[in-house]
PDB file of N, CA and C in Angstrom:
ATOM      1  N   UNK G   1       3.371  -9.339  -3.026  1.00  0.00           N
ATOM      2  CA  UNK G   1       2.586  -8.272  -2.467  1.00  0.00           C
ATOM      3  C   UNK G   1       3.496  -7.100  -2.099  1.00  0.00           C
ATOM      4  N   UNK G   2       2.837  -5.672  -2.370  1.00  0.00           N
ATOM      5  CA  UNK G   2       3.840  -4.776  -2.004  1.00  0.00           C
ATOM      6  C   UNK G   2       3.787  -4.245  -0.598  1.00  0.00           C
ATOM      7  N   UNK G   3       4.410  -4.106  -0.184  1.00  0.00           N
ATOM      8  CA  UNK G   3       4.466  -3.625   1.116  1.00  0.00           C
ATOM      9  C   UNK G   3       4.391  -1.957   1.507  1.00  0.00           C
ATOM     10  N   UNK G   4       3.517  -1.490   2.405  1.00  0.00           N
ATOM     11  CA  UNK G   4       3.422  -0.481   2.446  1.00  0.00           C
ATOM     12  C   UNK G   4       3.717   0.505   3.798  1.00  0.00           C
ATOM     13  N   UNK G   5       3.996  -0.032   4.448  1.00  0.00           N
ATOM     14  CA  UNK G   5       4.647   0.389   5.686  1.00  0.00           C
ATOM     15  C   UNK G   5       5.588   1.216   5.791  1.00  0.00           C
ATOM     16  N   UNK G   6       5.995   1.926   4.914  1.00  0.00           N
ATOM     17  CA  UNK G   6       6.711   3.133   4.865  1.00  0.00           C
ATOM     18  C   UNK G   6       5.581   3.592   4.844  1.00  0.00           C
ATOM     19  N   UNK G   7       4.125   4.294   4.043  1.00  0.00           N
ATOM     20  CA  UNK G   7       3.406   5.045   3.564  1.00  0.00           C
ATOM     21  C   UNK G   7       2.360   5.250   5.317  1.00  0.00           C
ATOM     22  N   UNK G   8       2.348   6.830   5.746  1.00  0.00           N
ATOM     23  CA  UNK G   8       1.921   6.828   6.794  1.00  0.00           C
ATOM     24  C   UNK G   8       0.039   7.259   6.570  1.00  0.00           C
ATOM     25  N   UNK G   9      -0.002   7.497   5.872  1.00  0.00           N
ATOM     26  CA  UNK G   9      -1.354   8.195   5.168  1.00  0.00           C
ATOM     27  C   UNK G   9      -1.857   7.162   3.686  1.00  0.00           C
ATOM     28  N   UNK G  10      -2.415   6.901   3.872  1.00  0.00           N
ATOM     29  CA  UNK G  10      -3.670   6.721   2.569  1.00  0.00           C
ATOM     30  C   UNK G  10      -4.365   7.316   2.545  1.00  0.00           C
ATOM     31  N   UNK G  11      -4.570   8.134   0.917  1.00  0.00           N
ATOM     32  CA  UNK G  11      -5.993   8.546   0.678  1.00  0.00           C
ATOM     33  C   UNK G  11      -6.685   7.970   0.052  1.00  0.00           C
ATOM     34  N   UNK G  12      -7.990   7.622   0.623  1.00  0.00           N
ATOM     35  CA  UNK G  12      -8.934   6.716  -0.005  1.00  0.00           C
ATOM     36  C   UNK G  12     -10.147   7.170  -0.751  1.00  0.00           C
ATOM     37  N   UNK G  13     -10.780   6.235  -1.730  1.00  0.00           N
ATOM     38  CA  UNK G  13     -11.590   7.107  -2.316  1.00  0.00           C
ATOM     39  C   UNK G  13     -13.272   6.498  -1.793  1.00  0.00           C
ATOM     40  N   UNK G  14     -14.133   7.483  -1.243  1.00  0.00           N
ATOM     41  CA  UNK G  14     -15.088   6.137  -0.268  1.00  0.00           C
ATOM     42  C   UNK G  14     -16.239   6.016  -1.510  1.00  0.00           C
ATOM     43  N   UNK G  15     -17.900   5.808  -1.012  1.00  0.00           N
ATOM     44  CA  UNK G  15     -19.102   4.995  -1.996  1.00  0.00           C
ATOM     45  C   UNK G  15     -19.502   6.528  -2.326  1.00  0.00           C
ATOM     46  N   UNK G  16     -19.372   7.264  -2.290  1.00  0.00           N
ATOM     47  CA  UNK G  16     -19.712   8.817  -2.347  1.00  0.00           C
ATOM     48  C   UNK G  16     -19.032   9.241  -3.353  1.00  0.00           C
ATOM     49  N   UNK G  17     -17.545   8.941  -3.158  1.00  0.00           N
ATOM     50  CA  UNK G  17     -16.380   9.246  -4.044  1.00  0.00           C
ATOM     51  C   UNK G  17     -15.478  10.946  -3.732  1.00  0.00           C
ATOM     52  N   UNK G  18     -15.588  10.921  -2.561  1.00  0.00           N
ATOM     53  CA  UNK G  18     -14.895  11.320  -1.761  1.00  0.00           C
ATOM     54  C   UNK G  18     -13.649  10.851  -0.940  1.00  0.00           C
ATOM     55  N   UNK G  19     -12.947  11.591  -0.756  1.00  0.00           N
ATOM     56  CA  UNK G  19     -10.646  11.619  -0.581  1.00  0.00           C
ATOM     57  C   UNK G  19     -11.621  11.521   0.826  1.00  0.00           C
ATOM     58  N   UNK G  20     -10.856  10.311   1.902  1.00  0.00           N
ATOM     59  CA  UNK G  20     -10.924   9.725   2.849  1.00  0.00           C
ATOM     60  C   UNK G  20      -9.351   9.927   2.930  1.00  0.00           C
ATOM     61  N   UNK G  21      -8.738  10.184   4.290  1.00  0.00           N
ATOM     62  CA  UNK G  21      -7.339  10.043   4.845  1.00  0.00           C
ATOM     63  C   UNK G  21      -7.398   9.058   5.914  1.00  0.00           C
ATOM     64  N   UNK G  22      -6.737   7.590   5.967  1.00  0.00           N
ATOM     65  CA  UNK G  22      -6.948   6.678   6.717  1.00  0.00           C
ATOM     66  C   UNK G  22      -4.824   6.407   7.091  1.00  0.00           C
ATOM     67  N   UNK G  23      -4.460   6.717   8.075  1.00  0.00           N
ATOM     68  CA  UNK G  23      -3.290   5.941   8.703  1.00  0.00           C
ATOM     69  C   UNK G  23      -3.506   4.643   8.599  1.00  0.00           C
ATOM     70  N   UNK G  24      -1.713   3.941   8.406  1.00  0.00           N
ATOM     71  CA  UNK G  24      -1.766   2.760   8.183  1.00  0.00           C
ATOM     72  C   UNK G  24      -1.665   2.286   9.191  1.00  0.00           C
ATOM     73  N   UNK G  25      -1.976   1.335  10.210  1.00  0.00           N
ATOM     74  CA  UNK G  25      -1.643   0.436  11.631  1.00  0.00           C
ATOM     75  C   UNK G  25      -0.375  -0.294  11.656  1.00  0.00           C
ATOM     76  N   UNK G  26      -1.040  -1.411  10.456  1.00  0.00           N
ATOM     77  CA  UNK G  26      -0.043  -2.009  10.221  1.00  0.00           C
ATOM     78  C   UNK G  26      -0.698  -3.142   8.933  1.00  0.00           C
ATOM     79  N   UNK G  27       0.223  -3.894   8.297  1.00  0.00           N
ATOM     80  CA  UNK G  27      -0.427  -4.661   7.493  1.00  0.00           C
ATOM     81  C   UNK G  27       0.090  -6.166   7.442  1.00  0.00           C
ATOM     82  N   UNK G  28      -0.119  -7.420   6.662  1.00  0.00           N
ATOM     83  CA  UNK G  28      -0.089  -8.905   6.903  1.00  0.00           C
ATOM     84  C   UNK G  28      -0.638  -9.349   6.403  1.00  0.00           C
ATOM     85  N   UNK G  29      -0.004 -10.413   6.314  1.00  0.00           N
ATOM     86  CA  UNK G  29      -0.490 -11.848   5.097  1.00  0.00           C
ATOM     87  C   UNK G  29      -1.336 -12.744   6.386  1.00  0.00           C
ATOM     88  N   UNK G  30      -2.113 -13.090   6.111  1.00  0.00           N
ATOM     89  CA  UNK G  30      -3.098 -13.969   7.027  1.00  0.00           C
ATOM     90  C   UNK G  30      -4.067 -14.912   6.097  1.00  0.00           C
ATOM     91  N   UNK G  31      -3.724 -16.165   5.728  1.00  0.00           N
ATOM     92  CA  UNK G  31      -4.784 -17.577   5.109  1.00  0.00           C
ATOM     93  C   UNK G  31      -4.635 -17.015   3.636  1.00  0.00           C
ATOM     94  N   UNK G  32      -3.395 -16.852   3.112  1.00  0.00           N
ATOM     95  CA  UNK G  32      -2.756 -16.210   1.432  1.00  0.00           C
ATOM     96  C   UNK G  32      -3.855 -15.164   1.340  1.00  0.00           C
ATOM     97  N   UNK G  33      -3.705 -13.876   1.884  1.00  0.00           N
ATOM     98  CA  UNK G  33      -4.370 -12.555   1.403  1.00  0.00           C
ATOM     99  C   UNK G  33      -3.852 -11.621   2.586  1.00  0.00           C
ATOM    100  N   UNK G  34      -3.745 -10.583   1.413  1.00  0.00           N
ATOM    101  CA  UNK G  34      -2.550  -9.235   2.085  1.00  0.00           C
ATOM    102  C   UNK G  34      -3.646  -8.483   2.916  1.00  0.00           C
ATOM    103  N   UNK G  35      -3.622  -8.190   4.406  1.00  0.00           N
ATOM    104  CA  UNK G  35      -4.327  -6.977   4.873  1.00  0.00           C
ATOM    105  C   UNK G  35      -3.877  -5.525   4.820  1.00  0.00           C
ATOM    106  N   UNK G  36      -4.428  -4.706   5.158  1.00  0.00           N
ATOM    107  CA  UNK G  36      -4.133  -3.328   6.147  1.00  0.00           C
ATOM    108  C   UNK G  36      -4.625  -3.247   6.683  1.00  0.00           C
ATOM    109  N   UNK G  37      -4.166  -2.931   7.991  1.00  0.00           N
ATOM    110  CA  UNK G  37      -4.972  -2.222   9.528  1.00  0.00           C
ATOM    111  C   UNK G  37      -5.329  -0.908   9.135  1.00  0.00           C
ATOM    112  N   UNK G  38      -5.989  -0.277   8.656  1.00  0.00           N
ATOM    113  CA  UNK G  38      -6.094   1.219   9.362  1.00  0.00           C
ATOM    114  C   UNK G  38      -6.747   1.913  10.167  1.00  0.00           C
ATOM    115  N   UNK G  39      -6.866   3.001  10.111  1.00  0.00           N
ATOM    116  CA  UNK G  39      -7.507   4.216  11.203  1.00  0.00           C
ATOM    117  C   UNK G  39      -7.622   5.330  10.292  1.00  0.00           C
ATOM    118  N   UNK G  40      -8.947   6.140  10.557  1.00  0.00           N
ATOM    119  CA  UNK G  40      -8.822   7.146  10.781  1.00  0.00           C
ATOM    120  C   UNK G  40      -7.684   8.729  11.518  1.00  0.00           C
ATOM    121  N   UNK G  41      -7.236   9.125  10.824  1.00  0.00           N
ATOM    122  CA  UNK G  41      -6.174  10.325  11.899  1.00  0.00           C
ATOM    123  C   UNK G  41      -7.067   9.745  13.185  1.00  0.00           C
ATOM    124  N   UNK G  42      -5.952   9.378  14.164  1.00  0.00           N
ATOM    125  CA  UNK G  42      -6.377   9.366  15.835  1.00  0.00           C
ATOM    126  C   UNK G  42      -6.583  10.552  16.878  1.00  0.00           C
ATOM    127  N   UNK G  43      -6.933  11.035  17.591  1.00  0.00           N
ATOM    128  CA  UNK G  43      -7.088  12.203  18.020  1.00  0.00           C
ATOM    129  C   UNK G  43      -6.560  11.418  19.386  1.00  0.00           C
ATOM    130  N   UNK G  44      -5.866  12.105  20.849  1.00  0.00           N
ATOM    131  CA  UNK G  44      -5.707  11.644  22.013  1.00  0.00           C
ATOM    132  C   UNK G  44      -6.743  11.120  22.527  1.00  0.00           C
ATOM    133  N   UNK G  45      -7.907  11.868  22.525  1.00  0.00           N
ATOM    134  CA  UNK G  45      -9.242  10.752  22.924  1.00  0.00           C
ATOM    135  C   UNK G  45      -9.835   9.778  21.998  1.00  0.00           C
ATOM    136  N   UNK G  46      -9.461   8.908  21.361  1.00  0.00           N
ATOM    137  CA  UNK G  46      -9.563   7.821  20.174  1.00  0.00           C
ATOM    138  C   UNK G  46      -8.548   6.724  20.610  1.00  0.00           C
ATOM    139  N   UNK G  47      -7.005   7.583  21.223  1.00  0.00           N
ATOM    140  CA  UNK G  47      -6.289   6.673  21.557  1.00  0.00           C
ATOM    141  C   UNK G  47      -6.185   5.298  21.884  1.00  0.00           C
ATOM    142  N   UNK G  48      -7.287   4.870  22.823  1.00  0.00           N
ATOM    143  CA  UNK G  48      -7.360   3.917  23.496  1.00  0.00           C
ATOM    144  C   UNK G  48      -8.718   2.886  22.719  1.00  0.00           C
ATOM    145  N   UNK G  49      -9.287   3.381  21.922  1.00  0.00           N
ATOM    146  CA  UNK G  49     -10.366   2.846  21.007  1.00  0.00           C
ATOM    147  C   UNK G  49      -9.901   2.052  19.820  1.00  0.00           C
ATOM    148  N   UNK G  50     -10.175   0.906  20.211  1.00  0.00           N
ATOM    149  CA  UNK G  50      -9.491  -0.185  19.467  1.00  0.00           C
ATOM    150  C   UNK G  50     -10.605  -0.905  18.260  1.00  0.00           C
ATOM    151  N   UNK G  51     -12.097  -0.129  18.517  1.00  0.00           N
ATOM    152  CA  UNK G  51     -12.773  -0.146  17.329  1.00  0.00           C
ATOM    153  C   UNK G  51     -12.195   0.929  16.520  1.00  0.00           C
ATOM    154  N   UNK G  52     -11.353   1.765  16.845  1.00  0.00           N
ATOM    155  CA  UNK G  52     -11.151   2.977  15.318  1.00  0.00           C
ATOM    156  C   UNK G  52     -10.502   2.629  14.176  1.00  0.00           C
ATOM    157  N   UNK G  53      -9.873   1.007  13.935  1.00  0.00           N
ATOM    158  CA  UNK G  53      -9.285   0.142  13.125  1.00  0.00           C
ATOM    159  C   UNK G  53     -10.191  -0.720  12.317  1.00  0.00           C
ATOM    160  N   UNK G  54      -9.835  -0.387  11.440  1.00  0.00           N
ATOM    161  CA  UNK G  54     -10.946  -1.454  10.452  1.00  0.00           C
ATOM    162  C   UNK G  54      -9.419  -1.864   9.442  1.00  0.00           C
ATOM    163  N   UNK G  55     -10.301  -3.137   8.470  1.00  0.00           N
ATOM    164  CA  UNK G  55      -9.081  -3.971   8.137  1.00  0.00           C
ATOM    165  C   UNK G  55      -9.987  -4.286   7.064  1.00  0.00           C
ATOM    166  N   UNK G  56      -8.572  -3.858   5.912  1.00  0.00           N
ATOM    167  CA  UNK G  56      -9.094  -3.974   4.434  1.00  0.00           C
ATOM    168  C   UNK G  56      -8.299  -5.320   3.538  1.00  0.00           C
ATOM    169  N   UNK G  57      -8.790  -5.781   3.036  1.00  0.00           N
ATOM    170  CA  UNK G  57      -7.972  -7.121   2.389  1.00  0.00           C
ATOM    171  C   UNK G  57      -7.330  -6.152   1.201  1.00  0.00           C
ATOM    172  N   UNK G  58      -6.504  -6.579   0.633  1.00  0.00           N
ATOM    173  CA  UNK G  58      -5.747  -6.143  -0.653  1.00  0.00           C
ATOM    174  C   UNK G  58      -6.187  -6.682  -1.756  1.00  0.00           C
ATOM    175  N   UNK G  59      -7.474  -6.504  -2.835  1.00  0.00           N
ATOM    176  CA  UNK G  59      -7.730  -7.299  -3.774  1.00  0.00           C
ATOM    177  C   UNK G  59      -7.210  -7.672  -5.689  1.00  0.00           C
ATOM    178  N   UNK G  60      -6.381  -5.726  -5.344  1.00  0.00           N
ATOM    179  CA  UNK G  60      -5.414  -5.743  -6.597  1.00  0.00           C
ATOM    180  C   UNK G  60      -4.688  -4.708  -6.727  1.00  0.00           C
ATOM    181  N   UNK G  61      -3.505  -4.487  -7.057  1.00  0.00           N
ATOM    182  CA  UNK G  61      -2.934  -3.654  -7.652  1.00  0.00           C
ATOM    183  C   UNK G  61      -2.327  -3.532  -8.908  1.00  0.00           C
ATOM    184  N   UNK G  62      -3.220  -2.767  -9.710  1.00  0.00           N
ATOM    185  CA  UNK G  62      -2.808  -2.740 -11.158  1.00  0.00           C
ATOM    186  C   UNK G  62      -2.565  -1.538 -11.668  1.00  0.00           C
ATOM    187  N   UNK G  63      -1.230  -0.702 -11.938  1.00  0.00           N
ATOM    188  CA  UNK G  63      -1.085   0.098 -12.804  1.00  0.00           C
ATOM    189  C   UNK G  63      -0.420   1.069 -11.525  1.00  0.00           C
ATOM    190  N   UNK G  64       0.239   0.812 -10.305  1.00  0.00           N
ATOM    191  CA  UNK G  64       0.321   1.543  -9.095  1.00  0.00           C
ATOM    192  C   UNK G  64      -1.169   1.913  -8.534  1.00  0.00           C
ATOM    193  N   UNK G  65      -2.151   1.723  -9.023  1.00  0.00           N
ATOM    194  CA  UNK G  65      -3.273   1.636  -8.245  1.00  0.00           C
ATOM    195  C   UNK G  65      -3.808   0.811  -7.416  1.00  0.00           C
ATOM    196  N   UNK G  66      -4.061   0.971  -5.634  1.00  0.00           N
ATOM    197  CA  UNK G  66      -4.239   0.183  -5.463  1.00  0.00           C
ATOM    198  C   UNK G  66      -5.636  -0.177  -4.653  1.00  0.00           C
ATOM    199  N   UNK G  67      -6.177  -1.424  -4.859  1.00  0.00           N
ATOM    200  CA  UNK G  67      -7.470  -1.566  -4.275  1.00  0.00           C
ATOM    201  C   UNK G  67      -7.517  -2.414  -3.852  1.00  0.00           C
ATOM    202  N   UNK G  68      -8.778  -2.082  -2.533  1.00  0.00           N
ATOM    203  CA  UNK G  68      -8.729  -2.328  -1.099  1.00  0.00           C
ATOM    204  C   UNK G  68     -10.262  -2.821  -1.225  1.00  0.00           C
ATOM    205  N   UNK G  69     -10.974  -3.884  -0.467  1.00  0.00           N
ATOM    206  CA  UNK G  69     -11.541  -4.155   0.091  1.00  0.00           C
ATOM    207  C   UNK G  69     -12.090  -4.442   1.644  1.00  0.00           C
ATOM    208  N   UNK G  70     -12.826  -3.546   1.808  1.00  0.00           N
ATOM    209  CA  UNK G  70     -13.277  -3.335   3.469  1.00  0.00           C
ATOM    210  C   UNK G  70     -13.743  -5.377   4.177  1.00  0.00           C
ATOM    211  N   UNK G  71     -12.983  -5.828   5.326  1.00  0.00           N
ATOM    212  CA  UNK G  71     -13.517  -6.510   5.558  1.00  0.00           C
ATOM    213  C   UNK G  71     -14.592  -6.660   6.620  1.00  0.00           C
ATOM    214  N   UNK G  72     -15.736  -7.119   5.750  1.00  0.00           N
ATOM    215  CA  UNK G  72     -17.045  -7.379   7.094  1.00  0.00           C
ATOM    216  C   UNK G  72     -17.293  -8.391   7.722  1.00  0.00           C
ATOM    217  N   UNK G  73     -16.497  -9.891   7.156  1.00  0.00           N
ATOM    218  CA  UNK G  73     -17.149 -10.739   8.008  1.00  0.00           C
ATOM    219  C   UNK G  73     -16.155 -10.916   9.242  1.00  0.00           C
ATOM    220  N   UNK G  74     -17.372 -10.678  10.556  1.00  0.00           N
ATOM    221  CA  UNK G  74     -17.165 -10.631  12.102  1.00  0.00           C
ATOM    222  C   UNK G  74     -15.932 -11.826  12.638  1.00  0.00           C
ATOM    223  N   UNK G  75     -15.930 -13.060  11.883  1.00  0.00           N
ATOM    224  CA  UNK G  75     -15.158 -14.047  12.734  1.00  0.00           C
ATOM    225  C   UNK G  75     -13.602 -13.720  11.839  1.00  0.00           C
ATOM    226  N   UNK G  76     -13.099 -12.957  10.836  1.00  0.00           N
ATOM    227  CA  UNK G  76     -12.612 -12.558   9.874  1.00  0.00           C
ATOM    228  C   UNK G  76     -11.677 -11.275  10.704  1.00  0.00           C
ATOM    229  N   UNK G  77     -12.787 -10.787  11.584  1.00  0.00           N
ATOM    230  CA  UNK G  77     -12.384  -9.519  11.901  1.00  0.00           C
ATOM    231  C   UNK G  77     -11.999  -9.569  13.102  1.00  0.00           C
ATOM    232  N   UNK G  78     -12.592 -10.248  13.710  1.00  0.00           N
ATOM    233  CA  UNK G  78     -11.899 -10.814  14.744  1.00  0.00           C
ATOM    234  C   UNK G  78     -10.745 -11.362  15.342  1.00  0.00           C
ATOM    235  N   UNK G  79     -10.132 -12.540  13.978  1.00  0.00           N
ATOM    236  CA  UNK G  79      -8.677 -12.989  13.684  1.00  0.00           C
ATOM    237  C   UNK G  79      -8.144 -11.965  13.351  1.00  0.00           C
ATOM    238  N   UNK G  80      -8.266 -10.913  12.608  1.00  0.00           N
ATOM    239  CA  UNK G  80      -7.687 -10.058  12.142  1.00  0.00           C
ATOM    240  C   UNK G  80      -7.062  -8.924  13.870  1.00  0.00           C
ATOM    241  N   UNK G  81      -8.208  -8.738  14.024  1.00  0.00           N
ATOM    242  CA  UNK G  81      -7.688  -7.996  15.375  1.00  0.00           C
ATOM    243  C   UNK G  81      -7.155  -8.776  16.340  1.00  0.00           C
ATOM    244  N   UNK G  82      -6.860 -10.257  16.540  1.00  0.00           N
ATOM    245  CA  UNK G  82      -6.258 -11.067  17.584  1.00  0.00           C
ATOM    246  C   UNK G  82      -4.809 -10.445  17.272  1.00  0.00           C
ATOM    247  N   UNK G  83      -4.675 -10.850  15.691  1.00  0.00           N
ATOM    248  CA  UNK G  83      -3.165 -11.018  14.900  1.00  0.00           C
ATOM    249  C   UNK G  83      -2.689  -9.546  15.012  1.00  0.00           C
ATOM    250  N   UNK G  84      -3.485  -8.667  14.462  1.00  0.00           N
ATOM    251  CA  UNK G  84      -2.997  -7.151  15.024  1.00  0.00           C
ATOM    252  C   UNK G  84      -2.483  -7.140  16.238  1.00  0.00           C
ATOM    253  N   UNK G  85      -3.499  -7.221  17.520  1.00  0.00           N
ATOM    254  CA  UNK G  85      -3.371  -6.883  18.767  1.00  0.00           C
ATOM    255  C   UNK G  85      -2.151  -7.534  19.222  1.00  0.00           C
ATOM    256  N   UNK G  86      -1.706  -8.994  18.544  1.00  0.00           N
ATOM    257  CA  UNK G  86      -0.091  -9.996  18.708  1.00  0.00           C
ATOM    258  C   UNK G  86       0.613  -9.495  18.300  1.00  0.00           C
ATOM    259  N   UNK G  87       0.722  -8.825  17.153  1.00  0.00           N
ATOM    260  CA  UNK G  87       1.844  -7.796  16.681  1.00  0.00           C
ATOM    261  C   UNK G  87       2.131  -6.592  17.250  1.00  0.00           C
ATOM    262  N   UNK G  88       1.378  -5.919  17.804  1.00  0.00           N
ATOM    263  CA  UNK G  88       1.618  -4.584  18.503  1.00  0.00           C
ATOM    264  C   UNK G  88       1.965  -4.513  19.934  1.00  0.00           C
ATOM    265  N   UNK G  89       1.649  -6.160  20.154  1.00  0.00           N
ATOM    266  CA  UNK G  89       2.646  -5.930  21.769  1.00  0.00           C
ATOM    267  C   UNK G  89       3.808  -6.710  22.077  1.00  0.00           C
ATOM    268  N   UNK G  90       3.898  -7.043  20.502  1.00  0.00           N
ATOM    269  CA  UNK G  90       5.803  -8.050  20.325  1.00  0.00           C
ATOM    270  C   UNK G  90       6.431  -7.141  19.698  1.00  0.00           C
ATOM    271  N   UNK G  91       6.069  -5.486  19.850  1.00  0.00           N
ATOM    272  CA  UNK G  91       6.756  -4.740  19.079  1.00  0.00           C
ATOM    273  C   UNK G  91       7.604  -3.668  20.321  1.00  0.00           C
TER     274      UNK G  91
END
């Protein structure tokens, strides 16, 4: 899996097909599948809003392209934000 944590910006392409700019959080291997944390650009009042993170699984990268799947299921997203929230305060 490639790692992307140098890259501070993604542009994404959304169901419209419209350039989305999402910051990276952070990203991780969790039950063999690559995440990303991201966000939206944060504004100082967002700061503290720990729904502004959504978490995309990594489903392929082929050709330097890479694609992302949004994850929805709740108990999924949940682990996902435990394991985030463990990483960002052992940092």
């Amino acid at each position: 899996m490639t790692e992307y944590t140098n890259i501070e910006v993604i542009v994404m392409e959304d169901e419209d097909g419209s350039e989305v700019e999402m910051q990276l959080v952070d990203e991780f291997d969790y039950h063999d599948a690559h995440y990303l944390a991201l966000s939206a650009p944060i504004t100082e009042d967002e700061a503290d809003d720990e729904d502004a993170v959504s978490f995309f699984e990594e489903v392929s990268e082929e050709d330097e392209e890479l694609e992302l799947a949004l994850v929805e299921d709740e108990a999924l997203i949940e682990a996902l934000a435990d394991l985030l929230e463990e990483r960002l305060l052992s940092r």
